[in-house]
Amino acid sequence: MQQQRHNRYEKARILGARALQVSYGAPVLIETDQAEPILIAAEEYDAGVLPFTVKRGKDRK
């Protein structure tokens, strides 16, 4: 499966949403030494394991 490229606004929204999930106790999807939710979310994003989809343009309904 090909990973979708996100612009900086989409990336910020994804990281913020995931950090909020982690701060509320969602399971972490990777092994990490980080303690801050935003840093955990960033590592997960870089690893390509986040199950977020961004719809844009004509795909958006």
Coordinates of C-alpha atoms in Angstrom, one line a residue:
M1 CA 0.0 0.0 0.0
Q2 CA 1.4 3.4 -1.0
Q3 CA 1.6 6.0 1.7
Q4 CA -0.2 9.2 0.9
R5 CA 1.9 12.5 0.9
H6 CA 0.4 15.1 3.2
N7 CA 0.9 18.9 3.2
R8 CA 2.0 20.6 6.4
Y9 CA -1.6 21.4 7.4
E10 CA -2.8 17.9 7.0
K11 CA 0.2 16.6 8.8
A12 CA -0.4 19.0 11.7
R13 CA -4.0 17.9 11.9
I14 CA -3.1 14.2 11.9
L15 CA -0.4 14.6 14.5
G16 CA -2.7 16.7 16.7
A17 CA -5.5 14.2 16.5
R18 CA -3.2 11.2 17.2
A19 CA -1.5 13.0 20.1
L20 CA -4.9 13.6 21.7
Q21 CA -5.8 9.9 21.3
V22 CA -2.5 8.9 22.9
S23 CA -3.0 11.4 25.8
Y24 CA -6.4 9.8 26.5
G25 CA -4.9 6.3 26.7
A26 CA -5.0 4.9 23.2
P27 CA -2.5 2.2 22.6
V28 CA 0.8 3.3 21.1
L29 CA 1.4 1.6 17.7
I30 CA 5.2 1.4 17.8
E31 CA 8.0 0.8 20.3
T32 CA 9.3 4.1 21.5
D33 CA 11.2 5.7 24.3
Q34 CA 9.2 9.0 24.0
A35 CA 6.9 10.1 26.8
E36 CA 5.2 13.1 25.2
P37 CA 2.1 12.3 23.1
I38 CA 3.0 14.7 20.3
L39 CA 6.5 13.1 20.0
I40 CA 4.9 9.6 20.0
A41 CA 2.5 10.7 17.3
A42 CA 5.4 12.1 15.2
E43 CA 7.3 8.8 15.4
E44 CA 4.2 6.9 14.5
Y45 CA 3.6 9.2 11.5
D46 CA 7.2 8.8 10.4
A47 CA 6.9 5.1 10.7
G48 CA 3.8 5.1 8.5
V49 CA 1.6 3.2 10.9
L50 CA -1.2 5.7 11.4
P51 CA -4.5 4.6 10.0
F52 CA -5.6 8.1 8.9
T53 CA -7.0 8.9 5.5
V54 CA -7.2 12.4 4.0
K55 CA -9.8 13.1 1.4
R56 CA -9.3 16.1 -0.8
G57 CA -10.7 17.7 -4.0
K58 CA -13.1 15.6 -6.0
D59 CA -12.7 12.6 -3.5
R60 CA -14.3 14.7 -0.8
K61 CA -18.1 14.0 -0.3

